[in-house]
CSV table of C-alpha atoms and ligand atoms in Angstrom, one decimal:
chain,number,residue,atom,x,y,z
Q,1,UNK,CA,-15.2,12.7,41.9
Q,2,UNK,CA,-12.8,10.0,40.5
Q,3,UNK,CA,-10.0,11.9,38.7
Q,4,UNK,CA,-7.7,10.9,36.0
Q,5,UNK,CA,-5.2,12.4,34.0
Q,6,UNK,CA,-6.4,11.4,30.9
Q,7,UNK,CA,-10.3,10.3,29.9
Q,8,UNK,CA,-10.5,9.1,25.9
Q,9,UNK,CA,-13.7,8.7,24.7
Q,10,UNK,CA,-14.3,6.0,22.3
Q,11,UNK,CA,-12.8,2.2,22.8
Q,12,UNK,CA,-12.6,2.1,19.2
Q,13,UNK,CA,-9.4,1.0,17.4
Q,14,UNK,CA,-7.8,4.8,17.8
Q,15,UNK,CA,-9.2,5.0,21.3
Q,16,UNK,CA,-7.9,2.0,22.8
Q,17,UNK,CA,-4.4,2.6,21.2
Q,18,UNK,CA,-4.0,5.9,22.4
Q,19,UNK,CA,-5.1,4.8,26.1
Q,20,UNK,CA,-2.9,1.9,26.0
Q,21,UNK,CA,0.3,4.0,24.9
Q,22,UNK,CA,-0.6,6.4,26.9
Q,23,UNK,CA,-1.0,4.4,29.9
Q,24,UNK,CA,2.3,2.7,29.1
Q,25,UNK,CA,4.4,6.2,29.4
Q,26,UNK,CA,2.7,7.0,32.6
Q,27,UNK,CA,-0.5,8.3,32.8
Q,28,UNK,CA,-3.4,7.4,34.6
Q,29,UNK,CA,-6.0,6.9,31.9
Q,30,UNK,CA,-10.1,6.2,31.7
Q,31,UNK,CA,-11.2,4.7,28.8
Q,32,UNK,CA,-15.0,4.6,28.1
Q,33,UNK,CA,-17.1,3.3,25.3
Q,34,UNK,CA,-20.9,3.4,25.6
Q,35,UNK,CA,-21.0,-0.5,23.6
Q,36,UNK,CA,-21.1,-3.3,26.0
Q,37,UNK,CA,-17.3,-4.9,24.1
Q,38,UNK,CA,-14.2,-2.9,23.1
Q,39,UNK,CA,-13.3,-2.6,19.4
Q,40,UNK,CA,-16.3,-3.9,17.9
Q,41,UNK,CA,-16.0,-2.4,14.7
Q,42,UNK,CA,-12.6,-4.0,14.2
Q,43,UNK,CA,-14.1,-7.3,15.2
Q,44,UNK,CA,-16.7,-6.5,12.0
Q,45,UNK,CA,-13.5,-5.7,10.0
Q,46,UNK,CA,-12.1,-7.2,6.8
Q,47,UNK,CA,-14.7,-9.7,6.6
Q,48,UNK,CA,-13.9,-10.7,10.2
Q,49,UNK,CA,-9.9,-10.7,9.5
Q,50,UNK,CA,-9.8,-7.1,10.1
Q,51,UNK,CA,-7.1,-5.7,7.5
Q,52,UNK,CA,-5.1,-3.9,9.6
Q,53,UNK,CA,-2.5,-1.7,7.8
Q,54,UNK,CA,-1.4,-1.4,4.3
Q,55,UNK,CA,1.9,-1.9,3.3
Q,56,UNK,CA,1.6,1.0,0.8
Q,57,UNK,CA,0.1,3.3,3.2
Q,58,UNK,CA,0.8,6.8,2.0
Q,59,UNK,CA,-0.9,10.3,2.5
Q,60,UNK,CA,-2.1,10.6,-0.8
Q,61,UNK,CA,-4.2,7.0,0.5
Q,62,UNK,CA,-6.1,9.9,2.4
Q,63,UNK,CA,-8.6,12.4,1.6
Q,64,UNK,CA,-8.8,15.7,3.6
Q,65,UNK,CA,-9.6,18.7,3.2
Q,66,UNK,CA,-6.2,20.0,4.3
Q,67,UNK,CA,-4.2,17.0,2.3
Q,68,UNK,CA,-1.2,17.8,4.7
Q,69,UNK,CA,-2.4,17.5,7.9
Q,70,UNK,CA,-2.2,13.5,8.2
Q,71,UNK,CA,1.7,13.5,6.9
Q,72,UNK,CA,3.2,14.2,10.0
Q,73,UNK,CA,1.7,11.5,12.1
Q,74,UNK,CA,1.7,8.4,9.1
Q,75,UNK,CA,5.5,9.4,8.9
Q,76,UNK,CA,6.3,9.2,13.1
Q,77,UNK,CA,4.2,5.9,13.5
Q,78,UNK,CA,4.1,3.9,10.2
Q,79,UNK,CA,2.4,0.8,8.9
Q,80,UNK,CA,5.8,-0.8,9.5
Q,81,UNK,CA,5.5,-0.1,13.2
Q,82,UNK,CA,2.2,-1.3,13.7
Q,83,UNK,CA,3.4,-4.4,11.9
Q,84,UNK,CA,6.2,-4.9,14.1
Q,85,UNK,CA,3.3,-4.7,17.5
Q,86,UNK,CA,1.6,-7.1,15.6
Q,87,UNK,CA,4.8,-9.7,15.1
Q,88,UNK,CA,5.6,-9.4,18.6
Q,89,UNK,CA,2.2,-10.2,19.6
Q,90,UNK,CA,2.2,-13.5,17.6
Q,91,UNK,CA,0.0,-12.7,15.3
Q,92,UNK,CA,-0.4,-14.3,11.7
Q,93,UNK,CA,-1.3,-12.5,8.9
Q,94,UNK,CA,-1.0,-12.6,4.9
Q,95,UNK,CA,-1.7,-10.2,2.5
Q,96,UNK,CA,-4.7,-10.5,0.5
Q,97,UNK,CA,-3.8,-8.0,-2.2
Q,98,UNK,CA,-2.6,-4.5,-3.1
Q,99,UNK,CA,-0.5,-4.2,-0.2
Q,100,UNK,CA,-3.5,-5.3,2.3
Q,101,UNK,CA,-2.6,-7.2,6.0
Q,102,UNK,CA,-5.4,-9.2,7.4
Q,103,UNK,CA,-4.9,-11.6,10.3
Q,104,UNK,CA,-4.9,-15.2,9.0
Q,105,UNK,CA,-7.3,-15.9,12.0
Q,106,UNK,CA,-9.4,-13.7,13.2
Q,107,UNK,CA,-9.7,-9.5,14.2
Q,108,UNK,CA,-10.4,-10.8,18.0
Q,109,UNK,CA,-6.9,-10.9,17.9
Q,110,UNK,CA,-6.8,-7.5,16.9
Q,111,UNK,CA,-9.0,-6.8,19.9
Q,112,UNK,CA,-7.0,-8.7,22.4
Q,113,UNK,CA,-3.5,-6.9,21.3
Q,114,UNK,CA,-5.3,-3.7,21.9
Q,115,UNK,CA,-6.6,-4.7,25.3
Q,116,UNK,CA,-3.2,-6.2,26.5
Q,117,UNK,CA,-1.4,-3.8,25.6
Q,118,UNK,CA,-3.9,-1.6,28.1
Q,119,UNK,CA,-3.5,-3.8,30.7
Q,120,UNK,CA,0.0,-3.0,30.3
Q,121,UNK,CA,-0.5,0.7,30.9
Q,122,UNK,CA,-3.1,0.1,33.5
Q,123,UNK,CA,-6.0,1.5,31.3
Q,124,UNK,CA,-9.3,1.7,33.2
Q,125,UNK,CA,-11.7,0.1,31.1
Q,126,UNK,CA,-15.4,0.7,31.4
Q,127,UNK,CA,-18.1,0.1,29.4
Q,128,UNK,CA,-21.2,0.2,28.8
Q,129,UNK,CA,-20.5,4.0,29.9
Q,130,UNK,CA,-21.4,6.8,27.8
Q,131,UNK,CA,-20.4,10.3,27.7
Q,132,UNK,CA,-23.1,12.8,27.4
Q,133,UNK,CA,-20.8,16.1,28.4
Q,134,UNK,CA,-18.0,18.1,28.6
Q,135,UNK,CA,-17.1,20.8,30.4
Q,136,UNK,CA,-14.1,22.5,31.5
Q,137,UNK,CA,-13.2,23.1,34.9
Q,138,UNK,CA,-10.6,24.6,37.1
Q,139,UNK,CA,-7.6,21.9,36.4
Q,140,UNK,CA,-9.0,20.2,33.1
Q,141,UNK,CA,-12.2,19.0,32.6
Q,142,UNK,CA,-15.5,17.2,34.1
Q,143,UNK,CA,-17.4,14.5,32.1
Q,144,UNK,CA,-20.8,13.8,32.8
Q,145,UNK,CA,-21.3,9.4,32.2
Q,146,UNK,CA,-24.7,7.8,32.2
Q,147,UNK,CA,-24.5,7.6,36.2
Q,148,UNK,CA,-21.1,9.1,37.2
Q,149,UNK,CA,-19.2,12.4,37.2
Q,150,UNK,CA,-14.9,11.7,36.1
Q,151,UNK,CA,-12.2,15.0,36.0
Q,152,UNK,CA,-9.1,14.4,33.3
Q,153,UNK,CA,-6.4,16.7,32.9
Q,154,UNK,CA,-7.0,16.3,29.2
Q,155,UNK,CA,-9.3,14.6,27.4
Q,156,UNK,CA,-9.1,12.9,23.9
Q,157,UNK,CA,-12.2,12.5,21.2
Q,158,UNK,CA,-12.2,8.7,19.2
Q,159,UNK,CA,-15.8,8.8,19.2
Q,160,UNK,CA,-15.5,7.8,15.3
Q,161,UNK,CA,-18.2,8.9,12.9
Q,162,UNK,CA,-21.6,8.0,11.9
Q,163,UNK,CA,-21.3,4.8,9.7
Q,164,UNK,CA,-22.6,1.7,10.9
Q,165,UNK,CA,-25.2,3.4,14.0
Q,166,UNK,CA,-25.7,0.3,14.8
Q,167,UNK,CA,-22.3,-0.4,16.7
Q,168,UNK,CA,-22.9,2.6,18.4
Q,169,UNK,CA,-21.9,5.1,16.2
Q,170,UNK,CA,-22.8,8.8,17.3
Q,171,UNK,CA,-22.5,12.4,16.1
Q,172,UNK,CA,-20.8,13.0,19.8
Q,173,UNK,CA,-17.1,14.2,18.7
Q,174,UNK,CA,-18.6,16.3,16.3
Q,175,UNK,CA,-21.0,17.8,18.4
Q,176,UNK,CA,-18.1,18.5,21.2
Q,177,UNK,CA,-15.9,20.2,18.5
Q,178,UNK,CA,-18.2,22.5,17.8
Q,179,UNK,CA,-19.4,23.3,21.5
Q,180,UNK,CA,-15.6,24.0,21.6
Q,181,UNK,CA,-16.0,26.4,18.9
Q,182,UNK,CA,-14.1,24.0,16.6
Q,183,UNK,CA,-15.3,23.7,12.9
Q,184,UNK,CA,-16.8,20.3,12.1
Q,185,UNK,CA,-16.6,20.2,7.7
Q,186,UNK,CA,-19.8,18.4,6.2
Q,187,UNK,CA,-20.3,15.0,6.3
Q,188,UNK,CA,-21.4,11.9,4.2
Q,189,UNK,CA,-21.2,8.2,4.4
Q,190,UNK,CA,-18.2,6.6,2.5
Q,191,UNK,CA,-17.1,3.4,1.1
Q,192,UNK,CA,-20.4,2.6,0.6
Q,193,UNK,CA,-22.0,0.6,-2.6
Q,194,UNK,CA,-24.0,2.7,-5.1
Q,195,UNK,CA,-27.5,2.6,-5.4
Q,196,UNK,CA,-29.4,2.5,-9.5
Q,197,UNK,CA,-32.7,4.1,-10.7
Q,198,UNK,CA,-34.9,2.0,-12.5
Q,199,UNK,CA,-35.2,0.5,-14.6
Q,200,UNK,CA,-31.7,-0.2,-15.0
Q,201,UNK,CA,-31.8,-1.5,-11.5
Q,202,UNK,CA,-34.2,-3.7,-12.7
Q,203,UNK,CA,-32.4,-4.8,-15.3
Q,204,UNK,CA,-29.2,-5.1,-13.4
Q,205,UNK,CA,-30.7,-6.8,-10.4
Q,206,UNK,CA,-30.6,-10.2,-12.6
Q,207,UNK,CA,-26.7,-9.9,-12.2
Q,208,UNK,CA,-26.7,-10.2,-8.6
Q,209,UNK,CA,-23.5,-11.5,-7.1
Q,210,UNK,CA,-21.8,-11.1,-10.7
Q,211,UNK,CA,-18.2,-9.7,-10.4
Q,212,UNK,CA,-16.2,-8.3,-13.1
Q,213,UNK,CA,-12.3,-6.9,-12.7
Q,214,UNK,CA,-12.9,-3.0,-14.3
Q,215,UNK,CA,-11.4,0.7,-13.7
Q,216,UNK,CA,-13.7,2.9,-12.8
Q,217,UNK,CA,-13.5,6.8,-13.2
Q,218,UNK,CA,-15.2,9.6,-11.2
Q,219,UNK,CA,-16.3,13.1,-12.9
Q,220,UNK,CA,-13.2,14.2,-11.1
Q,221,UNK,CA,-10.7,11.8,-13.2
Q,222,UNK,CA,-9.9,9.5,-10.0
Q,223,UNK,CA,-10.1,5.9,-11.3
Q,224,UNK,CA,-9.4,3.1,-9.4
Q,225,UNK,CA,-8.8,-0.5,-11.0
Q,226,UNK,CA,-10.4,-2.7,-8.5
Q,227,UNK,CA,-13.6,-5.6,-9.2
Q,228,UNK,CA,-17.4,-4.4,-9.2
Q,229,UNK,CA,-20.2,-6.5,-8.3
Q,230,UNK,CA,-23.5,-6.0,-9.1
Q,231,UNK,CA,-26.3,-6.6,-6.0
Q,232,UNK,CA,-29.8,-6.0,-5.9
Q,233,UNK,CA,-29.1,-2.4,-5.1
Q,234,UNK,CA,-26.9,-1.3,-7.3
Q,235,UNK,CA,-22.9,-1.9,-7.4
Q,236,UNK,CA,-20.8,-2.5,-5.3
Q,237,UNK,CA,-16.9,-4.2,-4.9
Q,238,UNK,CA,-13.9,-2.5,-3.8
Q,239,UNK,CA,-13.8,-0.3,-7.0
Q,240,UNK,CA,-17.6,1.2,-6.5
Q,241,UNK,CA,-16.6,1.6,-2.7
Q,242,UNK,CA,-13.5,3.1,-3.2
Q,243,UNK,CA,-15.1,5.4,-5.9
Q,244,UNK,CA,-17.7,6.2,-3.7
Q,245,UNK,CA,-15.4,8.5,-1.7
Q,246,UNK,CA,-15.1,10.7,-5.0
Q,247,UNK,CA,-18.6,11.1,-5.8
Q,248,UNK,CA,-21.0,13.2,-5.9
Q,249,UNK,CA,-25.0,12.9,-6.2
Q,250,UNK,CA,-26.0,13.6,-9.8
Q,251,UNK,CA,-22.3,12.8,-10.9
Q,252,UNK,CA,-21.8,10.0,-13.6
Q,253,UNK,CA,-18.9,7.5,-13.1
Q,254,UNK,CA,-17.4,5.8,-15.9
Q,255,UNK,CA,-17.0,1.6,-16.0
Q,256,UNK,CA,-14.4,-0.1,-18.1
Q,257,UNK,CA,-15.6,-3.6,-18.1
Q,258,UNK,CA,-12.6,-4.9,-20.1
Q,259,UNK,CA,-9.8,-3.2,-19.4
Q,260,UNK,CA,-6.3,-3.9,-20.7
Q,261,UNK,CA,-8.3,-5.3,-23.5
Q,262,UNK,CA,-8.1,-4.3,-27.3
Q,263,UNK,CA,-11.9,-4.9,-28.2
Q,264,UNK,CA,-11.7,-3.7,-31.7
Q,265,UNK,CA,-8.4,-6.1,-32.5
Q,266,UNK,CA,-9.8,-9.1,-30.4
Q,267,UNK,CA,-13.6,-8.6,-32.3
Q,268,UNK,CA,-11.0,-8.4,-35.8
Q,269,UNK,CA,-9.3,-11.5,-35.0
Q,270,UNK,CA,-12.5,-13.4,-34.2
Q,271,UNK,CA,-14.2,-12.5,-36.9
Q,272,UNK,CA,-11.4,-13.3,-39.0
Q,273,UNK,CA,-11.2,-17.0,-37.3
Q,274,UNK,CA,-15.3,-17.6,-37.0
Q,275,UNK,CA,-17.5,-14.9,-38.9
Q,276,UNK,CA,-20.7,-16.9,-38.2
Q,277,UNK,CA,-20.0,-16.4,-34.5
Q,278,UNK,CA,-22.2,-14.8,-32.6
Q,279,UNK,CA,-21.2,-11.6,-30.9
Q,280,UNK,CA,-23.3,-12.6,-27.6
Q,281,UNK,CA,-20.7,-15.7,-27.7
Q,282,UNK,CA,-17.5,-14.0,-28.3
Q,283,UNK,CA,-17.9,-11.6,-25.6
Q,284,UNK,CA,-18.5,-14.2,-23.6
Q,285,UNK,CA,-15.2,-15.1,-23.6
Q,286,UNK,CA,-14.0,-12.2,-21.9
Q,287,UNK,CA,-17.6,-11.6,-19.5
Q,288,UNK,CA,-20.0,-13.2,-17.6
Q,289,UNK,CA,-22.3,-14.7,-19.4
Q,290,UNK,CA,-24.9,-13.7,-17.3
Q,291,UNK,CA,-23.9,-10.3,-18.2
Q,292,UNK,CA,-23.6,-10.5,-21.8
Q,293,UNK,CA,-26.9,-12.1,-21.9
Q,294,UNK,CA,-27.7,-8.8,-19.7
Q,295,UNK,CA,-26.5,-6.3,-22.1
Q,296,UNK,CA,-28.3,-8.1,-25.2
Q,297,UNK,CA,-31.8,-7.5,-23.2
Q,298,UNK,CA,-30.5,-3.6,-22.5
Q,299,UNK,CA,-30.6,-3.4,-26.0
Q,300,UNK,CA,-26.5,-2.5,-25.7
Q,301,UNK,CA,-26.0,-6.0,-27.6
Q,302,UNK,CA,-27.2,-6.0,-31.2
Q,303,UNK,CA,-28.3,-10.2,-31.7
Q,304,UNK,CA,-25.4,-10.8,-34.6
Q,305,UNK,CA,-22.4,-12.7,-35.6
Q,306,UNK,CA,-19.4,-11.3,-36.1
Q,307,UNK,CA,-19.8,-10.9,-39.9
Q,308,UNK,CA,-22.8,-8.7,-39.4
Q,309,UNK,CA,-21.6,-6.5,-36.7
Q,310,UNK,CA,-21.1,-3.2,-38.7
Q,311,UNK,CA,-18.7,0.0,-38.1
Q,312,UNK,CA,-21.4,2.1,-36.0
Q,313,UNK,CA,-22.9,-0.7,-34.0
Q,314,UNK,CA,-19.5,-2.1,-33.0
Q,315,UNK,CA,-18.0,1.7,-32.1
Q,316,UNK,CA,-21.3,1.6,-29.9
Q,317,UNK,CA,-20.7,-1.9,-28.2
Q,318,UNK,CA,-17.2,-0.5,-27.5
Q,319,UNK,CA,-18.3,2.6,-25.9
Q,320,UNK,CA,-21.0,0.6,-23.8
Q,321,UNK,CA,-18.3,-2.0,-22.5
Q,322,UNK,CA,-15.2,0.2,-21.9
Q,323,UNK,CA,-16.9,3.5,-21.4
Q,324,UNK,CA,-20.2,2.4,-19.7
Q,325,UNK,CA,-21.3,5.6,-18.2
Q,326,UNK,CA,-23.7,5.0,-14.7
Q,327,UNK,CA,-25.4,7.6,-13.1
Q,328,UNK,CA,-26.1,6.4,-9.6
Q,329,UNK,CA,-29.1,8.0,-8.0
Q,330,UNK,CA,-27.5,7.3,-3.8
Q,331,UNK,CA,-26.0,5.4,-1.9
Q,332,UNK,CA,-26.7,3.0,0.7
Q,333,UNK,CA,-25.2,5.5,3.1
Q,334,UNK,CA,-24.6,5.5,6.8
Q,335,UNK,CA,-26.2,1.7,7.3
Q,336,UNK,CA,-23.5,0.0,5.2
Q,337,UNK,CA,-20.5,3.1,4.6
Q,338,UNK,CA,-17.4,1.4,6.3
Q,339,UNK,CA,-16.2,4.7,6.7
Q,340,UNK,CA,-17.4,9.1,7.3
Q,341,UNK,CA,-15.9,11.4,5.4
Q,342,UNK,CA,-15.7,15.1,6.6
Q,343,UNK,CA,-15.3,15.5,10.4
Q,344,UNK,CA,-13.5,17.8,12.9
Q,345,UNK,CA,-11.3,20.1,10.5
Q,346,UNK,CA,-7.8,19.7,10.6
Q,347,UNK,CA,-7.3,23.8,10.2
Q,348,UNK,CA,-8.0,23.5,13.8
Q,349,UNK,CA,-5.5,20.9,15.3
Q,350,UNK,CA,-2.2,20.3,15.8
Q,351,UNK,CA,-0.9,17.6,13.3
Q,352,UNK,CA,1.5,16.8,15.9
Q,353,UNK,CA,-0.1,15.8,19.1
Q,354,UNK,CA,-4.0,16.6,17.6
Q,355,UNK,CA,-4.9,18.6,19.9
Q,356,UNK,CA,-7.5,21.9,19.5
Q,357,UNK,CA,-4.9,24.9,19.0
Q,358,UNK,CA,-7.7,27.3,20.5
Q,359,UNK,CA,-8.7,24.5,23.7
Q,360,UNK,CA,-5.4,22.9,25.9
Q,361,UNK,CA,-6.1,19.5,26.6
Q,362,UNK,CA,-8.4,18.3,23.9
Q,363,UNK,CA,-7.3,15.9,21.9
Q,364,UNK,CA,-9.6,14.8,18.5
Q,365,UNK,CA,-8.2,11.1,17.1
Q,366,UNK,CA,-9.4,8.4,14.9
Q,367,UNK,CA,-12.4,9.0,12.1
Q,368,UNK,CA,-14.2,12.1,14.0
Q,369,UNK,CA,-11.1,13.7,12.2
Q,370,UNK,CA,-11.5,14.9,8.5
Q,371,UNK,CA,-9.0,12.1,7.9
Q,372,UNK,CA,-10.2,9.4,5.3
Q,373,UNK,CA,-8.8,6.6,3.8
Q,374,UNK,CA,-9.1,4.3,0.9
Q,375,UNK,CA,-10.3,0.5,1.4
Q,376,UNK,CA,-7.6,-1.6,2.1
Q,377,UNK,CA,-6.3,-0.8,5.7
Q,378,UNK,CA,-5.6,2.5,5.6
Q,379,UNK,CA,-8.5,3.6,7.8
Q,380,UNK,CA,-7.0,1.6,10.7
Q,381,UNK,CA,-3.3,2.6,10.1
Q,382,UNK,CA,-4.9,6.4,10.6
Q,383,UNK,CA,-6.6,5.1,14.1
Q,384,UNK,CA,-2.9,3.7,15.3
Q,385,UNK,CA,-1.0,6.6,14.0
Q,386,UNK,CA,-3.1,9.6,14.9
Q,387,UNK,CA,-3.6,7.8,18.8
Q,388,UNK,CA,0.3,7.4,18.5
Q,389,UNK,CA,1.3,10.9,17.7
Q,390,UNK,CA,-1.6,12.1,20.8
Q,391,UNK,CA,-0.4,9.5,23.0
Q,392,UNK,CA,3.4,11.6,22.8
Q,393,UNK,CA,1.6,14.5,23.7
Q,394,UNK,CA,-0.2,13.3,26.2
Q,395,UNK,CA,3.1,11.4,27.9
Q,396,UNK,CA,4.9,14.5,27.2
Q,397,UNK,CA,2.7,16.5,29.0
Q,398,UNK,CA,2.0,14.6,32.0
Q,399,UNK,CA,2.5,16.5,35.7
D,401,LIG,C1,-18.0,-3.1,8.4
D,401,LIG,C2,-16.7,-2.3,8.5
D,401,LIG,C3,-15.5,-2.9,8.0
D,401,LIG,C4,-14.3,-2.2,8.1
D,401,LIG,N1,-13.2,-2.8,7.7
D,401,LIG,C5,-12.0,-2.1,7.7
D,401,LIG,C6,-10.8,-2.7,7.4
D,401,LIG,O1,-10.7,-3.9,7.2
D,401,LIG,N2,-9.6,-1.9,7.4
D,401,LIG,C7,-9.7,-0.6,7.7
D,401,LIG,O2,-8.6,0.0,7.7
D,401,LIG,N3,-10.8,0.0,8.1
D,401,LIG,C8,-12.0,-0.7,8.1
D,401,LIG,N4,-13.1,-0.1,8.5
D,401,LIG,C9,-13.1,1.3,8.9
D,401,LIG,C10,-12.6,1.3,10.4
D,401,LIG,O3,-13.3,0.4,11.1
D,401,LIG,C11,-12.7,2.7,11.0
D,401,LIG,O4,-12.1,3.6,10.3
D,401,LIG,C12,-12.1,2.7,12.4
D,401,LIG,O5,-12.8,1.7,13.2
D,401,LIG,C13,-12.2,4.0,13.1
D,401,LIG,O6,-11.7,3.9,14.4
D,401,LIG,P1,-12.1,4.9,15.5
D,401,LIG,O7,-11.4,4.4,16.8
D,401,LIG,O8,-11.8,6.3,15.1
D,401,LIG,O9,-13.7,4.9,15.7
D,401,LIG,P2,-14.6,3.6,16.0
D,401,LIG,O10,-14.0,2.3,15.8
D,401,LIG,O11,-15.9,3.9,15.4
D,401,LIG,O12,-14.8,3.7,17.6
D,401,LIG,C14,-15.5,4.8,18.2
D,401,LIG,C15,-16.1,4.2,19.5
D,401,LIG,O13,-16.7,5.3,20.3
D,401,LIG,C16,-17.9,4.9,20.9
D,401,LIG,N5,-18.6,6.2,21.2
D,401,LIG,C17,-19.2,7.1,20.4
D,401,LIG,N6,-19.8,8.0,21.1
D,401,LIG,C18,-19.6,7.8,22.4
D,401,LIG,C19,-19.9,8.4,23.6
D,401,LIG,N7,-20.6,9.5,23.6
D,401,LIG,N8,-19.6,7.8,24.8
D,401,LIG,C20,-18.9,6.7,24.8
D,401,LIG,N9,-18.5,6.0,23.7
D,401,LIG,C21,-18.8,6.6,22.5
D,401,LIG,C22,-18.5,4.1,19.8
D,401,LIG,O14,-19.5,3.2,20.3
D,401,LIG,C23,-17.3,3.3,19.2
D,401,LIG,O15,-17.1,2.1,19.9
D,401,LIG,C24,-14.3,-0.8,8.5
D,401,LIG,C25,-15.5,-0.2,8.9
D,401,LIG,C26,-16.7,-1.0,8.9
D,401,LIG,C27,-18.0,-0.3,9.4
């Protein structure tokens, strides 16, 4: 049986880091990934620009059920140093917005920096290879692969979680926690567009591709001031995804189509300048038309001008444009989540090296962890700094 020190599981962005780093401080390492191409869901990434760190990457970006655990490891190996990797590897980049990095090219070059840097610590890449067990032996452990038996003195989990099945997405890291006794905390699809009953959906579906700059609020008071698009499902944009994360079924979230705006001053001053306006084209100087013209078949609209708009139906209008409250009935879940939330609890690793307290030698990395970020890059800068922080471990511990 082939032996290695080190086997990681996963060739995913946390994966391939940890191998390479690992490799590069002197350990024979054995990456596998059961996809037939490394990294593929960085290649899907950003739009196919993969944003790859956030420049205001901080742990409260995070959400965990122990909020401390990911402190340690974003503080050793920071955006700024995977920033620097990418500078020395050539790479252009620009950021979009709200502190987010995305290659000006492409996220093959993501890919290729990850998979040079494991040629540089000798990696052994194979794919097409997947683990189906675990077990612990005499001096570490014995994986059983579709076809092969491998021994590692230690072994590390970036077997990511369940969005996008598709790209090969498994419950296998959670499913080795718990064999290892290890809690794995709930999980559900996140970053992931909302889903509408009808017949608002019906109504809705006519906006389509319409995007609008709002904050939206969760029950919890978490808001986020980001755009929301409307599709044939339901909404979407980086708001609703980011929101998504804070939700629960049967909650409400709260939309603030205009925000920053004054409604009852602006509607004063326009109906000061042109009371035989109509109030379907005033708004529209602030909305879409399409959704004005949306809201007037709602009923949420009354057909006026200015002049006629009275107290109670303008106090209503307000409410329905700057506290529009949604109750979404799902969400698109696992098919189209960029991200899991939940995962291998924390309470059970080290936040050092990530590895089980209760089993020597296994290392958990990457999303399988109940480590979640917020859109914008701060998924990936959890991959490189939680394979970074292992990676010490791993080096450190090396016969
Ligand atoms: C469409 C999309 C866009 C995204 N865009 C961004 C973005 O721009 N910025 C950002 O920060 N985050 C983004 N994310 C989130 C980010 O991709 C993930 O958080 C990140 O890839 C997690 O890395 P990972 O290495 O932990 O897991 P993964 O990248 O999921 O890698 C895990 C690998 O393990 C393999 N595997 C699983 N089980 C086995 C097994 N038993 N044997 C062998 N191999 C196995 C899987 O096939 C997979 O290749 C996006 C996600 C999606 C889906």
């Amino acid at each position: 049986m082939e032996q290695f020190d080190v086997v990681v599981i996963g060739a995913g962005a946390a994966g391939m880091f940890c191998a390479a780093l690992a490799g590069q401080g002197g350990c024979r390492v054995l990456l596998l990934d059961n996809g037939k191409k490394a990294g593929r869901k960085i290649l899907m990434s950003g739009g196919g620009r993969c944003n790859f760190t956030n420049m205001y990457t901080e742990p409260a970006a995070y959400l965990s059920q122990n909020p401390h655990f990911c402190k340690s490891a974003l503080a050793r190996y920071t955006q700024w140093d995977f920033i620097d990797l990418v500078n020395r590897h050539g790479i252009a980049y620009h950021e979009k917005t709200l502190g987010q990095l995305f290659c000006d090219d492409s996220a093959q070059q993501i890919v290729d920096l990850l998979l040079k840097e494991c040629d540089q610590g000798k990696v052994t890449l194979r794919l097409r290879s997947e683990v189906l067990a675990v077990a612990q032996s005499d001096n570490g452990y014995t994986l059983t692969l579709n076809g092969a038996e491998v021994g590692a003195r230690a072994v590390v989990v970036a077997s990511g979680g369940l969005s996008m099945p598709g790209l090969g997405a498994s419950p296998f890291g959670y499913k080795l926690a718990e064999q290892f006794g290890l809690k794995v905390l709930p999980t559900r699809a996140a970053l992931v567009p909302f889903t509408l009953h009808k017949p608002l959906l019906e109504h809705l579906q006519t906006l389509s591709g319409v995007s609008v700059p709002s904050v939206v609020t969760a029950e919890n008071g978490v808001t986020f001031k980001e755009s929301i698009l409307f599709t044939h499902r339901g909404l979407s944009g980086p708001a609703i995804l980011q929101l998504s994360s804070y939700w629960q079924p049967g909650e409400f979230v709260t939309v603030n189509l205009l925000p920053g705006l004054d409604l009852a001053a602006f509607l004063e001053r326009e109906r000061q300048a042109h009371p035989n306006q109509s109030l379907k084209n005033t708004l529209a100087q602030q909305l879409p038309k399409r959704l004005v013209e949306c809201l007037q078949t709602l009923g949420q609209l009354p057909d006026v001008t200015l002049k006629q708009l009275n107290a109670p139906q303008q106090a209503a209008l307000i409410e329905s444009l700057q506290a529009w409250r949604v109750q979404p009935n799902g969400t698109e879940g696992y098919r189209t989540a960029e991200v899991t939330l939940g995962g291998v609890d924390t309470r059970a690793l080290s936040s050092k090296t990530m590895m089980a307290n209760s089993v020597p030698g296994l290392y958990f990395i990457g999303e399988v962890v109940d480590v979640t970020g917020w859109l914008g890059g701060y998924n990936f800068q959890w991959a490189w700094s939680s394979a970074w922080a292992c990676a010490q471990a791993l080096i450190a511990d090396k016969p």
